[in-house]
Structures are given as C-alpha cells and as structure tokens.
Coordinates of C-alpha atoms in Angstrom, one line a residue:
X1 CA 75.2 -3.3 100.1
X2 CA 71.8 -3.8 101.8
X3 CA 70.6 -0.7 100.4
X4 CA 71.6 -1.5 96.9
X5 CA 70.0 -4.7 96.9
X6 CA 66.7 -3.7 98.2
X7 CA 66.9 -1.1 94.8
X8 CA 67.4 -4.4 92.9
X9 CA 64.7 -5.7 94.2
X10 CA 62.4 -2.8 93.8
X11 CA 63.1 -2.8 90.3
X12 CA 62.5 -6.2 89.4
X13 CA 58.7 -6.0 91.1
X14 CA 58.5 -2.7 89.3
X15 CA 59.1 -4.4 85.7
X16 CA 56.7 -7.3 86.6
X17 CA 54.0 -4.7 87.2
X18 CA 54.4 -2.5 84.2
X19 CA 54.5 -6.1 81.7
X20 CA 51.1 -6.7 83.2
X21 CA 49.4 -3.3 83.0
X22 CA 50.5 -2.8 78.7
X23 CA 48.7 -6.4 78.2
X24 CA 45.7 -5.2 79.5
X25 CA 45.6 -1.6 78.0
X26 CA 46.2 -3.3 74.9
X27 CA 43.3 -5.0 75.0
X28 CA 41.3 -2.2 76.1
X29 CA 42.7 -0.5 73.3
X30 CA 41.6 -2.3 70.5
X31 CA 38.4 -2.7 72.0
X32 CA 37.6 0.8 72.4
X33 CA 39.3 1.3 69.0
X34 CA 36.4 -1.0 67.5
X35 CA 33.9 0.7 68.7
X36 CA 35.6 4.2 67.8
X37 CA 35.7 2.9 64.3
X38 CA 31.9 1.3 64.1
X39 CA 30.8 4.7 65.6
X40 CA 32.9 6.6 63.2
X41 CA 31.7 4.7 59.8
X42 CA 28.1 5.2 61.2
X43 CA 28.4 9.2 61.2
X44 CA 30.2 8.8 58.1
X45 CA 27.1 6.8 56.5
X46 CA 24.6 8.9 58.4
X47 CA 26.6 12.3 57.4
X48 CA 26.5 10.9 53.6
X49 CA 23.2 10.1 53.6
X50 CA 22.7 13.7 55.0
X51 CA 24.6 15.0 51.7
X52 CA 22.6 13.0 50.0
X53 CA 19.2 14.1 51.0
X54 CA 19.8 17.9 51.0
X55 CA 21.7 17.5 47.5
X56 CA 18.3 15.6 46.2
X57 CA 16.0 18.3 48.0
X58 CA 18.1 21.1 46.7
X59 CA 18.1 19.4 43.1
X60 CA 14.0 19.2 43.1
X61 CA 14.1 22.9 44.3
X62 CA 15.8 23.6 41.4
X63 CA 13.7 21.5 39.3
X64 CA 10.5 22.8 40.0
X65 CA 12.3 26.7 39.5
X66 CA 12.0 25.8 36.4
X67 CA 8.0 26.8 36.3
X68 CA 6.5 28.0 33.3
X69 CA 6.6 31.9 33.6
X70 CA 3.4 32.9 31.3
X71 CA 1.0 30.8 33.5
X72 CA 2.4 32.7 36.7
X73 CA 2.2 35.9 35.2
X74 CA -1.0 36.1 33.8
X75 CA -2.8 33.5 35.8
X76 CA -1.0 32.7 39.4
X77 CA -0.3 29.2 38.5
X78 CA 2.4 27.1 39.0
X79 CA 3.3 24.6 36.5
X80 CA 6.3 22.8 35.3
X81 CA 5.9 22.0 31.8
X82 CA 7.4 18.8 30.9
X83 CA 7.9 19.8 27.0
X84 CA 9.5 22.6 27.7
X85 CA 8.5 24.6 25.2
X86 CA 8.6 22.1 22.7
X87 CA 5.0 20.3 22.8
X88 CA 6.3 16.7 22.7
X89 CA 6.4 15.5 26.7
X90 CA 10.5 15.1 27.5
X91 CA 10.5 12.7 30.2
X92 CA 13.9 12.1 29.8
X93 CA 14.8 16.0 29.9
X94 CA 13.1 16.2 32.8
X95 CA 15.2 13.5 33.9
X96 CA 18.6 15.3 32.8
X97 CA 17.7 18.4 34.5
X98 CA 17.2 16.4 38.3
X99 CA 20.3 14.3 37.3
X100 CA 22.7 18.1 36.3
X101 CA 20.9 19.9 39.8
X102 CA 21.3 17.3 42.0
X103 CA 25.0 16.7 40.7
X104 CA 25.9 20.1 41.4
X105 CA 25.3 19.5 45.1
X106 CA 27.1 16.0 45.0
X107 CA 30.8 17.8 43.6
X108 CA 33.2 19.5 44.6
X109 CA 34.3 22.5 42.7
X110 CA 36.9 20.1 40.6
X111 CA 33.6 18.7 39.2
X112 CA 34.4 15.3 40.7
X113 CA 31.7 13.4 43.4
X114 CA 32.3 13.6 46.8
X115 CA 33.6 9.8 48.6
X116 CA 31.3 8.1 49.0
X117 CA 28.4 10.2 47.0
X118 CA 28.8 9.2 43.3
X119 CA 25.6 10.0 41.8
X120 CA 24.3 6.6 40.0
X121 CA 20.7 7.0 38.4
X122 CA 17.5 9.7 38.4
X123 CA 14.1 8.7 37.2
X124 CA 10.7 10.8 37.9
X125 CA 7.1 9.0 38.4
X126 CA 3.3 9.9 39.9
X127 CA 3.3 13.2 37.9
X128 CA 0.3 15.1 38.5
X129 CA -1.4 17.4 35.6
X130 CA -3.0 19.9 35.5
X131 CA -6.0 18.1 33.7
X132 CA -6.0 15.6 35.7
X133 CA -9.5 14.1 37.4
X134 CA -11.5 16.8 35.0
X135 CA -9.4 19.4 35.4
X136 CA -9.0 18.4 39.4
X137 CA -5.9 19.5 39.9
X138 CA -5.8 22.9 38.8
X139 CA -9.3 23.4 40.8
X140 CA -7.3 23.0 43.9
X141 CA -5.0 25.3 42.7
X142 CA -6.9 28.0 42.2
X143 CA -8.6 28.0 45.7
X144 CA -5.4 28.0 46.8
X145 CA -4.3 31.0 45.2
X146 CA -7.4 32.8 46.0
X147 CA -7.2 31.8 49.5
X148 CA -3.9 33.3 50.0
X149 CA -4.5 36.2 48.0
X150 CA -8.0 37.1 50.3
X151 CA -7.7 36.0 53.4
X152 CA -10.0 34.6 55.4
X153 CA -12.2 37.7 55.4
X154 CA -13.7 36.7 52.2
X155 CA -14.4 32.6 53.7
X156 CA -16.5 34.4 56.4
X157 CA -18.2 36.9 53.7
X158 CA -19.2 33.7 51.5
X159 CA -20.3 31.8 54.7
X160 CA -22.4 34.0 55.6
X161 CA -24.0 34.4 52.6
X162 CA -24.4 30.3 52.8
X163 CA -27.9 30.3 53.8
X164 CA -28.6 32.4 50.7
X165 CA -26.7 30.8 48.2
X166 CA -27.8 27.4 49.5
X167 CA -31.3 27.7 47.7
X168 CA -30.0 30.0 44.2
X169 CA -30.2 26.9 42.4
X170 CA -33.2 25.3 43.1
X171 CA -34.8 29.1 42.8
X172 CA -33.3 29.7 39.6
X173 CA -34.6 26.4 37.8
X174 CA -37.9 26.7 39.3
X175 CA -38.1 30.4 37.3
X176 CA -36.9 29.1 34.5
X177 CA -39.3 26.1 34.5
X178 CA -42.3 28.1 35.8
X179 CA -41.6 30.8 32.5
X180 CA -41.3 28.2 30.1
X181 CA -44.7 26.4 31.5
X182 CA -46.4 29.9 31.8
X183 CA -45.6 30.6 28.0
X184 CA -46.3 27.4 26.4
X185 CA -49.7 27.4 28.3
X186 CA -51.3 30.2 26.3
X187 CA -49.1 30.6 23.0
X188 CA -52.7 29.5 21.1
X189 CA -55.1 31.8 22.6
X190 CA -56.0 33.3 19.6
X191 CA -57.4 29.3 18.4
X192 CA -60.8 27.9 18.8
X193 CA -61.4 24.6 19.3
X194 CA -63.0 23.7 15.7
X195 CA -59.0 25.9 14.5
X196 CA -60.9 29.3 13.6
X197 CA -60.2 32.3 14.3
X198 CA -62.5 34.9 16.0
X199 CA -63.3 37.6 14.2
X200 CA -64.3 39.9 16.4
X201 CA -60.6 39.6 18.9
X202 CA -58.4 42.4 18.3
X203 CA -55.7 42.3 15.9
X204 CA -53.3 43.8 18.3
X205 CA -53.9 41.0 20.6
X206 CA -52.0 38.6 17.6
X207 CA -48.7 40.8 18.8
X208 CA -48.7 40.0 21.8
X209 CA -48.1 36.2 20.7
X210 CA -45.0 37.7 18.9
X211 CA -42.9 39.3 22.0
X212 CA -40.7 36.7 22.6
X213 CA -40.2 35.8 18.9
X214 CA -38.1 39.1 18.4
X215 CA -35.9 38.5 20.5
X216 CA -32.0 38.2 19.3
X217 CA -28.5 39.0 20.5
X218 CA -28.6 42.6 18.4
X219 CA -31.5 43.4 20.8
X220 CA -30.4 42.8 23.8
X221 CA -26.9 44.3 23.6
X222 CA -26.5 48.4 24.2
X223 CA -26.1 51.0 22.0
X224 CA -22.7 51.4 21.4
X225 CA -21.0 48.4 22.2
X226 CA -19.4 45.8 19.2
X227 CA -20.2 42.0 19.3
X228 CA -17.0 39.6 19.1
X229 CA -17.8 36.9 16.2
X230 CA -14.5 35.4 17.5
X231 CA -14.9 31.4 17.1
X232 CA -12.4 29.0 17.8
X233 CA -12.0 24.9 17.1
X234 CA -12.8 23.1 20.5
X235 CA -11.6 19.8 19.0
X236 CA -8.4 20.6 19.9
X237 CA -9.2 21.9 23.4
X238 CA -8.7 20.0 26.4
X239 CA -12.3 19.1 27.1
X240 CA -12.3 17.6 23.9
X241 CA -9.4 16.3 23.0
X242 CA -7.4 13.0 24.3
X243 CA -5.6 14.1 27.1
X244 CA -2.2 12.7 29.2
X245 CA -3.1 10.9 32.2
X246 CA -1.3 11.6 35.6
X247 CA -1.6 10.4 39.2
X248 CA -4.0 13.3 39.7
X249 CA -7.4 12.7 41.4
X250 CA -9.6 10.3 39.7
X251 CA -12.3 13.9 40.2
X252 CA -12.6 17.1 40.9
X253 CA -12.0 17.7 44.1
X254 CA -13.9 19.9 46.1
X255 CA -17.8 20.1 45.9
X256 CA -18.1 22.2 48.7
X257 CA -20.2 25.5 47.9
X258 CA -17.8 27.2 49.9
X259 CA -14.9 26.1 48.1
X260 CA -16.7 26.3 44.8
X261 CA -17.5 29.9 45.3
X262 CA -13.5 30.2 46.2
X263 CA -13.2 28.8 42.7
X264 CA -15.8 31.2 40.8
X265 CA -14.2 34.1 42.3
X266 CA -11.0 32.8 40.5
X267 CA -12.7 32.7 37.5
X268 CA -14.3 35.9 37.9
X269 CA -11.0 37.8 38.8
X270 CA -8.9 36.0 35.6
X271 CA -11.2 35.7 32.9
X272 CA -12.8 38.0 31.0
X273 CA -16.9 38.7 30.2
X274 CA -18.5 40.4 27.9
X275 CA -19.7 43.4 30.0
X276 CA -16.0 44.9 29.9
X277 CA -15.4 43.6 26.2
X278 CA -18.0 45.0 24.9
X279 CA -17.1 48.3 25.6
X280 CA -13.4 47.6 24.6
X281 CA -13.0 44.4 22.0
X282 CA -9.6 43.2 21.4
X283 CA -8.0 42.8 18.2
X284 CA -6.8 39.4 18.7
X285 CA -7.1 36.5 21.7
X286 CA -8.6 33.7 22.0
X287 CA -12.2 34.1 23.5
X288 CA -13.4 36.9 24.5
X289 CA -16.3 36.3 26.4
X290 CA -14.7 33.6 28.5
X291 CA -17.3 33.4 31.5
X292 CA -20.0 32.9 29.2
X293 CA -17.7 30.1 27.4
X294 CA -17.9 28.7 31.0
X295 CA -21.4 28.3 31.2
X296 CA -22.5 28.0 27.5
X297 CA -19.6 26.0 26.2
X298 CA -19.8 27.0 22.5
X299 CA -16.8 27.8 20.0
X300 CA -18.3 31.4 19.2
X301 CA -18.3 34.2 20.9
X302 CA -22.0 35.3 19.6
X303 CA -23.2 31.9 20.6
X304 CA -22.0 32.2 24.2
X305 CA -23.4 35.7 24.9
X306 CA -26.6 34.4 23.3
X307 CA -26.6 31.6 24.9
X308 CA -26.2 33.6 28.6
X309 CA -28.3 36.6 27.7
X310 CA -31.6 34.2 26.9
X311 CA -30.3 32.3 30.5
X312 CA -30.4 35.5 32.1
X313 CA -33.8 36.6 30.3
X314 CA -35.5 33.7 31.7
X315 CA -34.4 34.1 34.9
X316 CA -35.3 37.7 34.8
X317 CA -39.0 37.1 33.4
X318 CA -39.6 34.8 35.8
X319 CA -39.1 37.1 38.6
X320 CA -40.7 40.2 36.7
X321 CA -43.9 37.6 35.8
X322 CA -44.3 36.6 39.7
X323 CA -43.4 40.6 40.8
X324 CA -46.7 41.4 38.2
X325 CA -48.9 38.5 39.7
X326 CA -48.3 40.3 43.4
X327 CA -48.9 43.8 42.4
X328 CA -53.0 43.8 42.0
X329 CA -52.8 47.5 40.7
X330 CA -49.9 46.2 37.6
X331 CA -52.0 42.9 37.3
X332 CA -55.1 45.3 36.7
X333 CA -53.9 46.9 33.8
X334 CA -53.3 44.0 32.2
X335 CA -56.3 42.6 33.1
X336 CA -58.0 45.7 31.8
X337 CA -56.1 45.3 28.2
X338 CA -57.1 42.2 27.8
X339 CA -60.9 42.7 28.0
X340 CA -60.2 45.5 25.6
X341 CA -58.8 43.1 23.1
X342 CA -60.8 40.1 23.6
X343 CA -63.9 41.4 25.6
X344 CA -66.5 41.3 22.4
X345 CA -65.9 37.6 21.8
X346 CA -67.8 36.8 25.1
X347 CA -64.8 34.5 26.2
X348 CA -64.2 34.9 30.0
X349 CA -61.3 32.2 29.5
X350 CA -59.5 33.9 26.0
X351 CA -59.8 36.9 28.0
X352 CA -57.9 35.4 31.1
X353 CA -55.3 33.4 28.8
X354 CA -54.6 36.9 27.1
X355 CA -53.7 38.4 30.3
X356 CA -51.3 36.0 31.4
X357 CA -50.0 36.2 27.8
X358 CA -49.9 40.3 28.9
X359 CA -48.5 39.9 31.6
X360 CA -45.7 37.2 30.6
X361 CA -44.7 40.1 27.5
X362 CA -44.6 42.6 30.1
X363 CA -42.4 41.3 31.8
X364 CA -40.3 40.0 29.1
X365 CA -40.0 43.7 28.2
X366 CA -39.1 44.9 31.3
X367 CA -36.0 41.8 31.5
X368 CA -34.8 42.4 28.2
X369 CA -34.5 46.4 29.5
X370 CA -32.7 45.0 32.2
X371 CA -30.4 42.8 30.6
X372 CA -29.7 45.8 28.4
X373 CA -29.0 47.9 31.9
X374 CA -26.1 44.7 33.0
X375 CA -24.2 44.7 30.2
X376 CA -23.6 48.4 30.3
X377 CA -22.6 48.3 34.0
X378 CA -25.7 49.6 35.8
X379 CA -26.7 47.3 39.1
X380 CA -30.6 45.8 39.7
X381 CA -32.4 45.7 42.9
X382 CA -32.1 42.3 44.3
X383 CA -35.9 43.4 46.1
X384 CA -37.7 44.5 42.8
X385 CA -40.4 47.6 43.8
X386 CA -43.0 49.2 42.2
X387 CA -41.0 52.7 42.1
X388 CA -38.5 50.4 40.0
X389 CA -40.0 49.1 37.7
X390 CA -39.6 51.0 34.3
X391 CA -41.7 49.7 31.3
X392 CA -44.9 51.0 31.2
X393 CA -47.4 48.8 29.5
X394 CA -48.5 51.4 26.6
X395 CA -44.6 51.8 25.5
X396 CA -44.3 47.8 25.9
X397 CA -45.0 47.0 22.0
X398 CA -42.6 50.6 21.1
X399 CA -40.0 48.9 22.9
X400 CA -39.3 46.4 21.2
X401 CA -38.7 48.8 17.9
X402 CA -36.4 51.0 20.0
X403 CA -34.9 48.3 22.7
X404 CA -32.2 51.5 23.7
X405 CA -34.7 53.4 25.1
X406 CA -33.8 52.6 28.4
X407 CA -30.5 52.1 28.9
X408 CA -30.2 54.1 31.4
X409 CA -32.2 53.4 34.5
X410 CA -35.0 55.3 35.4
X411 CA -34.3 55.3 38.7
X412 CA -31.1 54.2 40.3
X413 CA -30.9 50.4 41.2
X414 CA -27.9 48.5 43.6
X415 CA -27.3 45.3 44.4
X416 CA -26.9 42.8 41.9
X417 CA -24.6 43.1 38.6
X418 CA -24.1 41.2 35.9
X419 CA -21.0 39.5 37.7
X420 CA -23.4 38.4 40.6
X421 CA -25.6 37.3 37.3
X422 CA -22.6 34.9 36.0
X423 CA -21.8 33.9 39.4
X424 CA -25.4 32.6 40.0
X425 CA -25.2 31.0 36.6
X426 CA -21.7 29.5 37.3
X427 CA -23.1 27.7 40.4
X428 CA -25.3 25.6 38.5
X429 CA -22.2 24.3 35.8
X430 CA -20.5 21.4 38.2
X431 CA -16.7 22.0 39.5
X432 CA -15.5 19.3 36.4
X433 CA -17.2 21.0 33.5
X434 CA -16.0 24.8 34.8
X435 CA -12.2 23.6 35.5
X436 CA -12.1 21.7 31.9
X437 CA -13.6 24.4 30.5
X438 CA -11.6 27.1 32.1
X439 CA -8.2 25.5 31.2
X440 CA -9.9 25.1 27.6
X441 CA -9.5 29.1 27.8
X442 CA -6.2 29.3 29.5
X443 CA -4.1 27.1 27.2
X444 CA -6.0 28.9 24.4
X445 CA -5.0 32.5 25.5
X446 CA -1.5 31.4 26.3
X447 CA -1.1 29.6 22.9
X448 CA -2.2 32.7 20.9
X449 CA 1.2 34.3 21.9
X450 CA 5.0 33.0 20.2
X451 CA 6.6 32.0 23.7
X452 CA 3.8 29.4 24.4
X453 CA 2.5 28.4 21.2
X454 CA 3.2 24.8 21.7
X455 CA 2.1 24.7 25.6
X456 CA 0.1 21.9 26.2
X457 CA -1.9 21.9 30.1
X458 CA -2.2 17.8 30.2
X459 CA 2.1 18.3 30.2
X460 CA 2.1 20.8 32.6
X461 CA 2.8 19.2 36.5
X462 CA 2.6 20.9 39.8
X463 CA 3.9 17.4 41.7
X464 CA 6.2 14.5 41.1
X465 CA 8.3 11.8 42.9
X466 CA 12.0 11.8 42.0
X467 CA 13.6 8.4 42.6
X468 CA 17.4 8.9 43.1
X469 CA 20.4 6.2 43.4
X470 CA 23.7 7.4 45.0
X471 CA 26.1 4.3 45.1
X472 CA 23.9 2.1 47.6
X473 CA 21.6 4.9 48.7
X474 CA 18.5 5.0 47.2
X475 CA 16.0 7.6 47.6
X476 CA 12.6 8.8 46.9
X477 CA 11.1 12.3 47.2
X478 CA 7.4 13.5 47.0
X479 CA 7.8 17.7 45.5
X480 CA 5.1 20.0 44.6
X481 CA 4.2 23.7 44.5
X482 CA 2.2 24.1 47.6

C-alpha cells in the first residue's frame, strides 16, 4: 500500500508540472511564430521585388534589342528608333513593347501573373537623341566606337602627335591670310598712279595678273576621273530642319583635340571623299563627297569639291610662296623675269611688285599640280625641297593650258595625303557643325534605300528611363547602349 501511494503521489506532481510547462511553450510559440511570419512576408516582398527588378531589366534588354539594324551595319551605331519604321514618333508603341517584354517575365507559362506581381502600368521619359545638343549625342558615340575598335595604341599615336596638331590651325589660317594679303597687294601693278598704262612693260607681264583667274574645278581634277553633280535639298536635313528635342546634352560634348581627332577618324573611316569617288562614281546615293560636305556644307557635290580644292589651294600657295621667298636661287629667277618684263619702264618698285606677283603664280602653279597629285592618290612631302619641286618657271604659263601634265610626280613624295589634307581641314569645322553635319549624311544615305526611307535621326534614341508599376511596387530604370 505504501508503495502504491507514493506512485499516486508521483503522478499528481507529475501532471502539475507538465500544465505549467504547455502554458509557457505556448507562449513561446506564438511569439516565435510572429516573428517567423514577419520574417517570412519580408523575403516574400524582398524576393518579389527581386522578380520584379530582373523582369523590368530583362524587359529593357529586350527593348533596346530592338535597335535599328541599317545604322549598325553600315555605320556601328546603336539606335532605337522610336517610329519604327514608320516616321511618326510611337511613344505609345514604345510603351507596348516594354509593357509585352516585361510581361513575359512577370507569367507563368499559363499566361497569368505571378502572386503578388500583377504588372499595372509602363511609361518611358528622358529619351536621348541622336541630334541632341548639336548632334552631341551621336559625337559620343562615335568615339566610343572608335575607341573600342582601335585600342589605345591609336590615343597614344594622336598624343604624340599633340604638340603638332596643337598649332595646325593657327598655321593654316595664317597661310591663308598671308596668300590672300600677298595677292591683293600687287593685283594693280600694271597701273600708274594718273590710271595709264606703261607702254613700254611687257605684255606677257598682263598674264601673270591672270593665274589665279583660271582657276576652276575642271582644272584641278585629273585626267580621267568624272565629277558628281549630285545635289540634294538640305532643308529637309537635320541641320536645317526643326528637330525633336531629348534630354541629350544642351552641346556637343567633347572639345578635346584628342577626342576630336577620335571623332575625325570616325568620319574618315565611314564617309566617303572624293579621291576614291572620283575614280569610281556611284550611280545613286546620297552625297558623294561627304567629307567635303563636312567642311563646305553645300547641297552639291561640285560645290563641295570646289569649295575644298580652292581651301586646299590656299593652303598649298601659301607654303609654296614662303618655300620660294627662302630659296635665293628660285627667288632669283623670278627676280630676273621680272626685270625682263618691266626693266625698260625704269620702275625699281613695278619691277619688285612683279616678282612677288611671279612668285605668288609660281607657286599657284605648282599647288594646283599638287592638288592634282591628291586627288589621284599620290602623297606630298610634309618638308617641301628643292629636288621636289616640279614646275619650272618657263612651263609655268603652258601649264595652265595642259593642267595634266604632271599628274604624276616627278619625283616620289610621302607623307601627307589628301586624307591628312581633310583631316587638317576638319579640325578647323567645330565638334557641333561636323556631328550635325555628318548625321545630315547619314540619315540621307540611309533614307535613299526602301527599308529606311522614313528614318528620321532626331527619333532615333540610344538611352531612356522606363518607369514601371507592379501592384504597389514602383520602379524606375536608367538603359542605354554603352
């Protein structure tokens, strides 16, 4: 009996125990369970959210797939054009394609959204054209491109050609104004003060007053070669015409000379110039001497060349006319002509004007041979010597009847091209006129065939931001081609 009752006992403590311990574990429980669930909504908002950024980023990535092929192939530009094809700016079909892309990534393969995920509104702002600040934009582009197309060899090529390139401009115009002054200074030698002739002067001396005066495109081109008289209407251009505005740059970025010469050596490698053209003219385009658009800016393609060969001509007889004043023995035949034509009138200063007017003709002579020399593909000395110079004075005036003569050089001359003669001309056009400018020739070659006869650059984008609503998520991405 003893032993029975102390079992009794035993379990009657026991079952106080056990009511005690389930109170407190239940109260544990639910705490713990609180925080379980808290903890468990918070992955499941954080893991939704997670959906919802990769659908969004996957949905611009498919967005911006959508690029517009012709500019890639032909140019190595990315661009989404925003008319797709159609020439009328579809902001909302821009809108439809996000909204489809980044619904795929928000269903399940029933088509419906996943909990929680229910896609609820798209809209698309800060586009940024290709037109935009001056053509800004697409400048940017372009280094790009050629940076990762060259390397960085060509950075340190053009750096150390800095020094040099630094001072190009400021030579250039100084030529240019130095020939002009030089010419205008003595183009009424053959005038006396009282307006009468002298008698006793030369008549050949008058053609010497004539040089310049013949010149013309005809003579300057080669033997051989066919002149576009392609023109187009720039009025409908996009440096001329009214143009969509983006959230590009307010201007052209980049005024750097390295990163403009990163730029001309876009141009250069994408557009075309006359030296190849005018050995092989195409049948259609838009224009064909699109470098010399760049620096001229005219709707014809005679106009352009002209406008560039006369540039060049300048430039040329400028340093021909200083290579003449440094040479005594050169400077002496002209000297020597020019008392033979104007020695009887007595005139020790008609005779000095006549030989700068001499010398200024003999070096136009020799130019306009070397222009000739450019545009079929033969290279000049960038140090002119005696040994290359190739006009002689006596076959200066015969020249200019038979301008072919010397197409080929006399002797052979390396160094500078007529690429190198655009390029130097380029770097004088600032980084807004050449971008507006070279998308004036872009959307005009691209237009010329059936695919992209509506394209349009000012609806071409290479960044947006996509704003994106998924039940009480709300989003906003930055995408671009970079």
């Amino acid at each position: 009996m003893r032993f029975l009752k102390k079992l009794s006992l035993r379990a009657g403590a026991s079952r106080k125990a056990s009511g005690q311990i389930t109170v407190w574990m239940a109260l544990s429980f639910l705490v713990f369970l609180s925080l379980y669930l808290v903890c468990l909504q918070s992955v499941q908002k954080q893991y939704q959210r997670k959906q919802a950024e990769q659908a969004v980023e996957a949905g611009m990535f498919s967005l911006f797939s959508e690029y517009e092929p012709h500019l890639l192939a032909q140019y190595d530009l990315f661009y989404l054009d925003t008319s797709f094809g159609g020439g009328q700016e579809r902001e909302d079909e821009l809108c439809s394609h996000l909204w489809q892309f980044t619904k795929n990534n928000l269903t399940d393969r029933s088509d419906r959204f996943l909990p929680g995920l229910t896609l609820q509104g798209v809209h698309v702002k800060n586009m940024v054209r290709a037109t935009d600040g001056s053509g800004g934009a697409f400048y940017r582009q372009a280094i790009r491109v050629m940076k990762e197309k060259s390397g960085v060899s060509l950075a340190e090529d053009w750096m150390l050609q800095e020094m040099f390139s630094r001072d190009k401009e400021e030579n250039i115009k100084r030529f240019q104004e130095d020939c002009e002054a030089y010419e205008g200074s003595v183009r009424n030698y053959e005038e006396k003060e009282d307006g009468e002739e002298d008698e006793r002067m030369d008549p050949e001396a008058k053609k010497w007053d004539g040089v310049w005066k013949g010149f013309s495109l005809s003579v300057a081109v080669p033997d051989g070669c066919t002149v576009s008289g392609r023109t187009v209407d720039l009025e409908t251009a996009p440096s001329h015409r009214e143009l969509s505005v983006g959230a590009g740059v307010s201007q052209a970025a980049g005024s750097s000379l390295l990163e403009r010469q990163w730029f001309i050596s876009y141009l250069c490698e994408y557009l075309k110039q006359a030296q190849e053209m005018l050995k092989d003219p195409r049948e259609q385009g838009y224009l064909d001497y699109q470098l010399e658009y760049l620096i001229a800016g005219k709707g014809s393609d005679p106009e352009n060349l002209n406008a560039v060969l006369t540039r060049l001509l300048l430039f040329r007889e400028g340093t021909n006319y200083v290579f003449l004043l440094s040479h005594p023995k050169l400077r002496q035949r002209a000297e020597a002509l020019a008392v033979v034509l104007a020695g009887m009138t007595g005139n020790w200063g008609l005779v000095k004007s006549l030989e700068q007017l001499i010398l200024l003709g003999w070096a136009y002579g020799e130019s306009l041979v070397e222009v000739r020399q450019l545009l079929g593909g033969y290279e000049l000395s960038p140090v002119k010597t005696e040994e290359d110079w190739q006009v002689s004075l006596s076959g200066l005036l015969p020249l200019l009847g038979d301008p072919g003569k010397y197409d080929v050089p006399v002797t052979a001359q390396k160094g500078i091209g007529y690429e190198t003669c655009l390029r130097m001309l380029l770097v004088l056009q600032s980084p807004e006129e050449l971008s507006m400018r070279a998308l004036d020739i872009i959307e005009g070659e691209l237009s010329r065939t059936q695919a992209c006869r509506n394209l349009h650059l000012d609806h071409c984008v290479d960044f947006l931001t996509a704003q994106v609503w998924i039940d009480d998520l709300y989003l906003e991405r930055n995408y671009g081609y970079e």
